[in-house]
PDB file of C-alpha atoms and ligand atoms in Angstrom:
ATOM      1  CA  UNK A  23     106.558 131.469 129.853  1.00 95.00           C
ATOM      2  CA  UNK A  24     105.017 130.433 133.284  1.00 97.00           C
ATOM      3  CA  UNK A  25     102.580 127.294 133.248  1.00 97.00           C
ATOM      4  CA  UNK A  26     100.448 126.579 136.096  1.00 97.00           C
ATOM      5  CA  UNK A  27      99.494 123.792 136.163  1.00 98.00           C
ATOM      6  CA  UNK A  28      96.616 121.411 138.326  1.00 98.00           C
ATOM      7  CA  UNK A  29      94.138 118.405 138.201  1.00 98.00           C
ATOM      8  CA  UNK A  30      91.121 117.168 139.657  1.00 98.00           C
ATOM      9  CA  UNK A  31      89.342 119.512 141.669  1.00 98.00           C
ATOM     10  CA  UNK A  32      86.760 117.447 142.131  1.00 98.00           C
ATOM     11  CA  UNK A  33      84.118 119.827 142.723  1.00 98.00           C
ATOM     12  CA  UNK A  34      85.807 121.061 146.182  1.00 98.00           C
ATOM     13  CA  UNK A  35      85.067 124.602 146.448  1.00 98.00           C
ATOM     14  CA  UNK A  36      87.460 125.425 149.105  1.00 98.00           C
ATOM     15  CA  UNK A  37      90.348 124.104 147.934  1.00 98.00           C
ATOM     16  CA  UNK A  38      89.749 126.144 144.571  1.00 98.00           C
ATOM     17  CA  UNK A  39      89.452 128.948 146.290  1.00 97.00           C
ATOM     18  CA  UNK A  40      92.193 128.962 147.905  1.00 97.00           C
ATOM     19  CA  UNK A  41      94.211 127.622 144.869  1.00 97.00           C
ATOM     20  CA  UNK A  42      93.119 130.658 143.005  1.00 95.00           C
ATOM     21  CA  UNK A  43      93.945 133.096 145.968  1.00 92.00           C
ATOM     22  CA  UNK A  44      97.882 131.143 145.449  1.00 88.00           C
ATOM     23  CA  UNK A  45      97.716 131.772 141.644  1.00 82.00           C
ATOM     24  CA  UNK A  46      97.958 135.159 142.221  1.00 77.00           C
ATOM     25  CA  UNK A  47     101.076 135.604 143.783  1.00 77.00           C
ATOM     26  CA  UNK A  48     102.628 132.824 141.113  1.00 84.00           C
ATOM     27  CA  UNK A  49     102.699 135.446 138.462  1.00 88.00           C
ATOM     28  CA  UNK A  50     101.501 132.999 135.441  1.00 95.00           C
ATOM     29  CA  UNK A  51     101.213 133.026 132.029  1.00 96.00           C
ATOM     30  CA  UNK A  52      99.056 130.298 131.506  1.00 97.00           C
ATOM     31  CA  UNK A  53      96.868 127.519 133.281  1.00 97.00           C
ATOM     32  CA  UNK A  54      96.850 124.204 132.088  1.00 98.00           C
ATOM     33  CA  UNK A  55      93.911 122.114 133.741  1.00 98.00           C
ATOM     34  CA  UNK A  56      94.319 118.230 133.736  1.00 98.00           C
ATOM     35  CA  UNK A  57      90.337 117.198 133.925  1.00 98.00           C
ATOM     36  CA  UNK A  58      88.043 116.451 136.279  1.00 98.00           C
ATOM     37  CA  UNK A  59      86.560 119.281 137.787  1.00 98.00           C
ATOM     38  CA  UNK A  60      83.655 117.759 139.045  1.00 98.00           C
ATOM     39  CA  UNK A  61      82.457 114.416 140.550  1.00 97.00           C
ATOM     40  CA  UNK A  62      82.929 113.392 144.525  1.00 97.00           C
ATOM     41  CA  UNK A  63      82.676 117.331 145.835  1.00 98.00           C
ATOM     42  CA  UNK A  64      79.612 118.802 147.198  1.00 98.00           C
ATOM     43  CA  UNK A  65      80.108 122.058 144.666  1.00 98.00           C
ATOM     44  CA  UNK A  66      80.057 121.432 141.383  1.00 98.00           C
ATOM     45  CA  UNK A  67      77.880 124.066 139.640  1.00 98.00           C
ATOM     46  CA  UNK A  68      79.782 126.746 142.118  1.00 98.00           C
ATOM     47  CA  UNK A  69      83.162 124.550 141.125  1.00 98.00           C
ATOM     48  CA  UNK A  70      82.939 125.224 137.648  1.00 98.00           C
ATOM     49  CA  UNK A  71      81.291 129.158 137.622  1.00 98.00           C
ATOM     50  CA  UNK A  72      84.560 129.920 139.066  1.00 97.00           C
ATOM     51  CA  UNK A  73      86.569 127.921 136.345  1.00 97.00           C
ATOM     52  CA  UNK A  74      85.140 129.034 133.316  1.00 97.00           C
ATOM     53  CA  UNK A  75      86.084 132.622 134.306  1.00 94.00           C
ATOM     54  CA  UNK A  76      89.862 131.923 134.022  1.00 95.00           C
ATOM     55  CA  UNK A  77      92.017 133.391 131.998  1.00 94.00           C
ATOM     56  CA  UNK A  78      94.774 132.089 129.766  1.00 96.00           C
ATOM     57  CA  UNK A  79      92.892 128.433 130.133  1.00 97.00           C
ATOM     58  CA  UNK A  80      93.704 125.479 128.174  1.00 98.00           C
ATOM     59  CA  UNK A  81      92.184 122.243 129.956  1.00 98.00           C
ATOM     60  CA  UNK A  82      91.078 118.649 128.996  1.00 98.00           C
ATOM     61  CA  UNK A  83      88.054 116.744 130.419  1.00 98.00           C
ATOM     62  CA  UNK A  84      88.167 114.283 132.755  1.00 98.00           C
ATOM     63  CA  UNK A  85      86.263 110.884 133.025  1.00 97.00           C
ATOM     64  CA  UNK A  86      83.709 112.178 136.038  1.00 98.00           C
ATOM     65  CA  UNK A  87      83.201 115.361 133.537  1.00 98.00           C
ATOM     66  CA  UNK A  88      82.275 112.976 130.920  1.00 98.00           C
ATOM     67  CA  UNK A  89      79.641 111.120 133.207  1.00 97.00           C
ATOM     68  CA  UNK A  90      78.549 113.842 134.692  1.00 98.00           C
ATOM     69  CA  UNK A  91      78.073 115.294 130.942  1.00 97.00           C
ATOM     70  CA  UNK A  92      75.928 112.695 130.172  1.00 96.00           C
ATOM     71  CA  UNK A  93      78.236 111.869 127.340  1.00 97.00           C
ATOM     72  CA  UNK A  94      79.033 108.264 129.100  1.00 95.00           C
ATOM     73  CA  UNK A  95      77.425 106.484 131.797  1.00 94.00           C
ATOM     74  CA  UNK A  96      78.340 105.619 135.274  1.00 92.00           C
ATOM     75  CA  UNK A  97      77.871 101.782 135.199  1.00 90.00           C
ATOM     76  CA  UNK A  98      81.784 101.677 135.515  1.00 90.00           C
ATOM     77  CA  UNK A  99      82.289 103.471 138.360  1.00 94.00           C
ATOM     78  CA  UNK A 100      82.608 102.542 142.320  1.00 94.00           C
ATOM     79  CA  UNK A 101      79.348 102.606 143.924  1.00 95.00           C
ATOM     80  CA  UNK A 102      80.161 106.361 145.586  1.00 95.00           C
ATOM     81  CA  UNK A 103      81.576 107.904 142.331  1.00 96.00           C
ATOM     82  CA  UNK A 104      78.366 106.838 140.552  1.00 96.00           C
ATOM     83  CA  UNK A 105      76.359 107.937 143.612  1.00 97.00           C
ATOM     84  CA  UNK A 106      78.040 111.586 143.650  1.00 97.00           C
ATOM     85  CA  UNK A 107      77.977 111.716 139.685  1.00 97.00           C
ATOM     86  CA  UNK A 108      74.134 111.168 139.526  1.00 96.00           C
ATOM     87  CA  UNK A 109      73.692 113.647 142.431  1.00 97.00           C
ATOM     88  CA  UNK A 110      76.331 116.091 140.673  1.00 97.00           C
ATOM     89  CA  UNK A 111      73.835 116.138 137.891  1.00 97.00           C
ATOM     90  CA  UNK A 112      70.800 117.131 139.634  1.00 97.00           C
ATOM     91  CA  UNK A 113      73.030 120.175 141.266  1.00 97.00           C
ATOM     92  CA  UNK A 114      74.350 121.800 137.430  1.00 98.00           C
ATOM     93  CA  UNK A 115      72.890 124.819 135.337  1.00 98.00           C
ATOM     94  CA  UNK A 116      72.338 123.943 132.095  1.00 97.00           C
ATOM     95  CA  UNK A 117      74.573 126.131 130.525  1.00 98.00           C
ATOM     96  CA  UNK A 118      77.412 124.857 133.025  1.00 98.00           C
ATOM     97  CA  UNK A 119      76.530 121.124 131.403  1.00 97.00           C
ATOM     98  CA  UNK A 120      77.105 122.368 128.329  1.00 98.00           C
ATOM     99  CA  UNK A 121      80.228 123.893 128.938  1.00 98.00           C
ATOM    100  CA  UNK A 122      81.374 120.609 130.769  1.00 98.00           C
ATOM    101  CA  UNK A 123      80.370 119.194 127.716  1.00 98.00           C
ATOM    102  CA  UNK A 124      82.364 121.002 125.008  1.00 98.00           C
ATOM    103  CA  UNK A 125      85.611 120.444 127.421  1.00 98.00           C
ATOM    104  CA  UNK A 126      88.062 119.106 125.140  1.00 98.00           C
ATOM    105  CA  UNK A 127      89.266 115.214 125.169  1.00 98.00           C
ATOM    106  CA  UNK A 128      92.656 114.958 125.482  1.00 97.00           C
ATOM    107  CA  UNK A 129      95.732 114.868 124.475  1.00 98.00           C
ATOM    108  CA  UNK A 130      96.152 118.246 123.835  1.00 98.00           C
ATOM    109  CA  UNK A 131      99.175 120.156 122.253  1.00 98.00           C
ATOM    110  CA  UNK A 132     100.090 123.522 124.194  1.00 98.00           C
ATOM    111  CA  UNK A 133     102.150 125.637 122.722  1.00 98.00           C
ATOM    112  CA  UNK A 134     103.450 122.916 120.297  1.00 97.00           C
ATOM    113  CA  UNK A 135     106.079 121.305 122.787  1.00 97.00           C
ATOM    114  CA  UNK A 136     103.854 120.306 125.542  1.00 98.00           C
ATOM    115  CA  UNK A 137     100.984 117.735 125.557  1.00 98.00           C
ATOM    116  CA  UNK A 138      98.422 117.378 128.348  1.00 98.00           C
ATOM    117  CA  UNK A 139      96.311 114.567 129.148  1.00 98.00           C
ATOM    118  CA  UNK A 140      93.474 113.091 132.006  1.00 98.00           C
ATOM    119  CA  UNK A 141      94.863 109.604 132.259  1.00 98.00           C
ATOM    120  CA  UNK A 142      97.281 108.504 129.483  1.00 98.00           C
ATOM    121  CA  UNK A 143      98.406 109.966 126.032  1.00 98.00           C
ATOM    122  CA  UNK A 144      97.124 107.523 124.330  1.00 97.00           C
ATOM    123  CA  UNK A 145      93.276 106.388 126.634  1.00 97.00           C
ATOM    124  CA  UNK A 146      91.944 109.579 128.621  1.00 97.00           C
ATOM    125  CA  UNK A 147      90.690 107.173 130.964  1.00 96.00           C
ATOM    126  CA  UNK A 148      93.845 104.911 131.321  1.00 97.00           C
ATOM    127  CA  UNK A 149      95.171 105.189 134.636  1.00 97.00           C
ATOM    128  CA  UNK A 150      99.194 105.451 134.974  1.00 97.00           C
ATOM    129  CA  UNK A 151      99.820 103.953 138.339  1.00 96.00           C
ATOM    130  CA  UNK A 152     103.683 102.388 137.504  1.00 96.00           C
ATOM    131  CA  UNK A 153     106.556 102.788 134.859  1.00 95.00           C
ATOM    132  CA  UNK A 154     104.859 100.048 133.284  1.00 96.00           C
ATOM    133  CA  UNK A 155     101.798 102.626 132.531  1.00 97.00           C
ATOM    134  CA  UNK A 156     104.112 105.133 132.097  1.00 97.00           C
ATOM    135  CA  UNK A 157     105.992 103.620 129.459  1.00 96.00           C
ATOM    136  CA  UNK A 158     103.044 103.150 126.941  1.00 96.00           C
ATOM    137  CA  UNK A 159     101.733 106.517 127.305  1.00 97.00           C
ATOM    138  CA  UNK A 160     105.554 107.550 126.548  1.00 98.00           C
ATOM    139  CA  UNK A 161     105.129 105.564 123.358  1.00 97.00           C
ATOM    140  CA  UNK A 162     102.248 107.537 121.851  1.00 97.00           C
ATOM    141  CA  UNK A 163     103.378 111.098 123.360  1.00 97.00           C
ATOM    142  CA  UNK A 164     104.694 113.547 120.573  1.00 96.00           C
ATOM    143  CA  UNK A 165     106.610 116.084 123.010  1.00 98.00           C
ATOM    144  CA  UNK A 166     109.370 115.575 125.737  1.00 97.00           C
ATOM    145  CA  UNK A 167     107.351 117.428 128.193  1.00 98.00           C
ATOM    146  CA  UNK A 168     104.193 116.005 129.491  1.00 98.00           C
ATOM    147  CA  UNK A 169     101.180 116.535 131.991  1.00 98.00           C
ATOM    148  CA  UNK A 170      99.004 113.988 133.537  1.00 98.00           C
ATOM    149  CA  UNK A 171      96.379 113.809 136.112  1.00 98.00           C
ATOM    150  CA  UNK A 172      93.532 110.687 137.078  1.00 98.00           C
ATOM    151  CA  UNK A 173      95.802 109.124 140.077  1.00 98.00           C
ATOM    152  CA  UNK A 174      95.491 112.163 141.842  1.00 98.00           C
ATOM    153  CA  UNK A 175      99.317 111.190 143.173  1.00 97.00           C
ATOM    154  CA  UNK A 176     102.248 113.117 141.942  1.00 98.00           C
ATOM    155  CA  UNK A 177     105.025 111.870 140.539  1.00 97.00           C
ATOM    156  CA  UNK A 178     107.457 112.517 137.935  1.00 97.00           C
ATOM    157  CA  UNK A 179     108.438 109.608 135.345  1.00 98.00           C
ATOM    158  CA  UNK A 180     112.020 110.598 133.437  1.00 96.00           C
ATOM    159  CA  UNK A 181     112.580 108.446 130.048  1.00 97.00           C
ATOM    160  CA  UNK A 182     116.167 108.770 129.766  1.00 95.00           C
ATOM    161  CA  UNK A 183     118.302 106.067 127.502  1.00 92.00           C
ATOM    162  CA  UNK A 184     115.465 103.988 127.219  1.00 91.00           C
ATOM    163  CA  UNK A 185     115.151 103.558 131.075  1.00 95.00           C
ATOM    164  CA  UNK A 186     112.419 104.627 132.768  1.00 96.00           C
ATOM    165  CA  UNK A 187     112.969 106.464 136.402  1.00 95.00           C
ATOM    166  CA  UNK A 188     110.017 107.666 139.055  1.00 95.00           C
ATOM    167  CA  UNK A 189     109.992 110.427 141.481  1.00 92.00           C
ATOM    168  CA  UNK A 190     107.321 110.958 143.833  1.00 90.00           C
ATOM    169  CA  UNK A 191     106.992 114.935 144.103  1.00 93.00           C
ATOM    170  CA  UNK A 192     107.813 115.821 147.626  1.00 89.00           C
ATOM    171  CA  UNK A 193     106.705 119.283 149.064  1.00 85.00           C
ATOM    172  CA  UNK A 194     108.952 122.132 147.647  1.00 85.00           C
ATOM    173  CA  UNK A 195     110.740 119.892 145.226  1.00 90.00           C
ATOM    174  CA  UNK A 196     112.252 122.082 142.506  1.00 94.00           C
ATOM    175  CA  UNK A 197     113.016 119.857 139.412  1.00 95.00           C
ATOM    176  CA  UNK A 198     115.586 121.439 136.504  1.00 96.00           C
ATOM    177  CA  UNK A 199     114.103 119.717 133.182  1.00 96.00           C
ATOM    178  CA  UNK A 200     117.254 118.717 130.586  1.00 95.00           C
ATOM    179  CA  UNK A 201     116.635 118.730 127.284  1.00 91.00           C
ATOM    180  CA  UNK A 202     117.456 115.007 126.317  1.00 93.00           C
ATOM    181  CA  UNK A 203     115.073 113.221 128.639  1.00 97.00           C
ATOM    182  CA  UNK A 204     111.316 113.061 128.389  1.00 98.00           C
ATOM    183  CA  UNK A 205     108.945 113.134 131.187  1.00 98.00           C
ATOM    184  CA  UNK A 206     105.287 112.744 132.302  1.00 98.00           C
ATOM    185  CA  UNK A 207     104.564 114.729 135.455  1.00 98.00           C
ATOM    186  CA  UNK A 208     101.650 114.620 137.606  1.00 98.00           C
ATOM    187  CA  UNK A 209     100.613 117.275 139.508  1.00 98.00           C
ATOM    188  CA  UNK A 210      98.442 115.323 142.174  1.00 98.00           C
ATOM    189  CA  UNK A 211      95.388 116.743 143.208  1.00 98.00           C
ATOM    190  CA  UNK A 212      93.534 119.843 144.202  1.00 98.00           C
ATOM    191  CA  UNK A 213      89.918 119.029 145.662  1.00 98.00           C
ATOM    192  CA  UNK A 214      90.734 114.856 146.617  1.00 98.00           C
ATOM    193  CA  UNK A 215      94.625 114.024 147.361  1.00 97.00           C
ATOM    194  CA  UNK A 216      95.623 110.566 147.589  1.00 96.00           C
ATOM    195  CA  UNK A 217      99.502 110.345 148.702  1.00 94.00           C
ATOM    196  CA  UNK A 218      98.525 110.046 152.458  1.00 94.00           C
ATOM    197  CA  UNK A 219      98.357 113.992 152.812  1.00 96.00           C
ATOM    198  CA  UNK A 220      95.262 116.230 152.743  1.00 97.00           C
ATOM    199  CA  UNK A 221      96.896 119.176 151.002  1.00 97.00           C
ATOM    200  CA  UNK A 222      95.992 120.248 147.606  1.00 98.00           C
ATOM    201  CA  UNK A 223      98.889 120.251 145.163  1.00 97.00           C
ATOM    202  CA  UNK A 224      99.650 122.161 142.091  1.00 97.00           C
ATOM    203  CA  UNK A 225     103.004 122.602 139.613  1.00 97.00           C
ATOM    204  CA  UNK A 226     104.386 125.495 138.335  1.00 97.00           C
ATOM    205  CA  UNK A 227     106.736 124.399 134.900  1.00 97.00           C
ATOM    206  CA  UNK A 228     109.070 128.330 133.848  1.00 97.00           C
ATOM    207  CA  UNK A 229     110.049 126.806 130.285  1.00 97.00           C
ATOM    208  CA  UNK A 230     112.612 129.341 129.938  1.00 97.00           C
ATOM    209  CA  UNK A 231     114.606 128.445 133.006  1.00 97.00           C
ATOM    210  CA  UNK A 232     113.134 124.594 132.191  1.00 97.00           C
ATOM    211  CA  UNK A 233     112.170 124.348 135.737  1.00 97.00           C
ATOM    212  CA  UNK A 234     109.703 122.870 137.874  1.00 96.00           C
ATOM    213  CA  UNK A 235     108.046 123.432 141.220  1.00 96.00           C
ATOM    214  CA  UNK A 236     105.882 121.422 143.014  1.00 97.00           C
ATOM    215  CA  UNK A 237     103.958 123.176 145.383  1.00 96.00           C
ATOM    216  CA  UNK A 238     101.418 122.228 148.068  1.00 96.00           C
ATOM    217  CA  UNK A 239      98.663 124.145 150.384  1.00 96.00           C
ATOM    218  CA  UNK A 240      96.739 123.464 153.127  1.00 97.00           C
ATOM    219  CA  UNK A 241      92.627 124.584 153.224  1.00 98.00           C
ATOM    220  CA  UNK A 242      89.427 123.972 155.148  1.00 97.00           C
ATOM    221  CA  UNK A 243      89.114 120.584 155.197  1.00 98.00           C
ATOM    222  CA  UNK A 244      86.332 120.106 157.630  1.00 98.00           C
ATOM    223  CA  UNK A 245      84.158 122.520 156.180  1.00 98.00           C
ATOM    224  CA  UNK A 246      83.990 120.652 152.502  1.00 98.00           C
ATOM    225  CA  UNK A 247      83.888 117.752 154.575  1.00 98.00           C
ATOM    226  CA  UNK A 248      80.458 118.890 156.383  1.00 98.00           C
ATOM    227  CA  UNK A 249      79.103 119.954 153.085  1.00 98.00           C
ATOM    228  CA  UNK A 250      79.525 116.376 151.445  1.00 98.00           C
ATOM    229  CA  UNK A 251      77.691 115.026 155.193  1.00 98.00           C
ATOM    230  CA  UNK A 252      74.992 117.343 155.014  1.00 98.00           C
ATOM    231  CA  UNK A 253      74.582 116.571 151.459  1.00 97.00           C
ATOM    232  CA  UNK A 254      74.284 112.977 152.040  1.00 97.00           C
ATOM    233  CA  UNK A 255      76.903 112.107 149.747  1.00 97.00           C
ATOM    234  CA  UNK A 256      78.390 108.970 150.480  1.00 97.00           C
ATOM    235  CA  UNK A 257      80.752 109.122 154.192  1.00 97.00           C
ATOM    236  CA  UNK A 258      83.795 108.015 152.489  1.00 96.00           C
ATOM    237  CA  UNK A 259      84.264 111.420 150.044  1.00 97.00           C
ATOM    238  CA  UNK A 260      84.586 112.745 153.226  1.00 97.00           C
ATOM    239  CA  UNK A 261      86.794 111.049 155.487  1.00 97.00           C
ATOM    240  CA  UNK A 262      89.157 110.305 152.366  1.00 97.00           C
ATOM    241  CA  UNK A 263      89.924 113.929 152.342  1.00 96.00           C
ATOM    242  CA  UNK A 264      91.253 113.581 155.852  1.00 95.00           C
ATOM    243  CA  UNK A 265      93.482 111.002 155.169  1.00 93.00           C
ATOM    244  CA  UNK A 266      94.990 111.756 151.958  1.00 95.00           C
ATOM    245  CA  UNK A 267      93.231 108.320 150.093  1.00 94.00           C
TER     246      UNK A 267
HETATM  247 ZN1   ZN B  12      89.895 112.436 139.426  1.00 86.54          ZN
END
């Protein structure tokens, strides 16, 4: 079996396109989506049309898709995620509200030996920046195999022994999983990166050759940018896209 799998896309439209134009030619048996499709991005009803309509689809919510649900409220977010989630709101069908709001809290179980989450395993919204983070969400995660998104940064964290080790994912890493270590893999980010590099990322996990590869692509990055400007989203969602932040 052949996972794709991806995170926060942040209601970018073209770096979804062009994700989906890549899925393609990966030959996949199944997409596993790590939350937060919307928030920040100029696109969001457009963002999630497009998502709805994939196939073989198993996804958890994020915490913008919450917000922007209405099923929490913003008064804990940064002044331009609350900003973008209040204007996200006024730019959503109805029906695609709905279907943001029937997206599944996680953890989820896929296929019984792999659980996917927004933040941690055991907190959607619990952020796993270190092996400190890393090693509670460990605790309260049933499989050996596990996905992550939230930091937008990716990284592998191996649980080997009792001892925790961390790999940031470099471009074209190819990672053979062994069966007697557990890890939590990020992804990183399709519509906002945040490791200092504006490309979108995505992982694809072969669980019969129990390998991993971390892949990256590059898209119009001025063009989302001049949507969030004309917009009048806040500046920063769109210089951040620039830089990688
Ligand atoms: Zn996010």
């Amino acid at each position: 079996m052949r996972y794709l799998i991806f995170s926060d896309i942040h209601s970018n439209l073209e770096a979804f396109e062009k994700f989906l134009a890549q899925k393609k030619a990966k030959n996949v048996d199944k997409i596993l989506f790590l939350g937060d499709l919307v928030g920040y991005g100029p696109n969001p009803d457009e963002v999630i049309g497009l998502f709805r309509g994939l196939p073989h689809l198993q996804a958890v919510r994020g915490n913008h898709d919450k917000v922007i649900a209405d099923l929490e409220s913003s008064a804990l977010f940064n002044p331009a995620a609350a900003f973008s989630a209040e204007w996200s709101k006024l730019k959503i069908s109805p029906d695609h509200v709905q279907y943001l709001k029937n997206l599944p809290k996680g953890p989820q179980l896929v296929d019984g030996f792999i659980t996917i989450c927004h933040g941690s395993t055991f907190d959607e919204d619990y952020y796993v920046f270190s092996s400190f983070e890393a090693t509670e969400s460990f605790r309260f995660m049933e499989t050996s195999i596990g996905f992550f998104g939230h930091t937008h940064y990716p990284i592998v964290y191996y649980l080997r022994n009792n001892k925790i080790d961390v790999v940031p994912l470099a471009e074209n890493t190819r990672i053979k999983l062994d069966r007697k270590t557990r890890y939590l893999i990020n992804p990183g980010s399709i519509g906002q990166p945040r490791d200092k590099n504006s490309a979108a990322s995505y992982i694809v996990f072969d669980s019969l050759k129990m390998e991993l590869s971390f892949n990256r692509f590059a898209y119009d990055v001025s063009r989302t940018q001049k949507k969030i400007r004309d917009a009048g989203l806040p500046e920063l969602l769109a210089s951040r896209l620039e830089a990688g932040v």
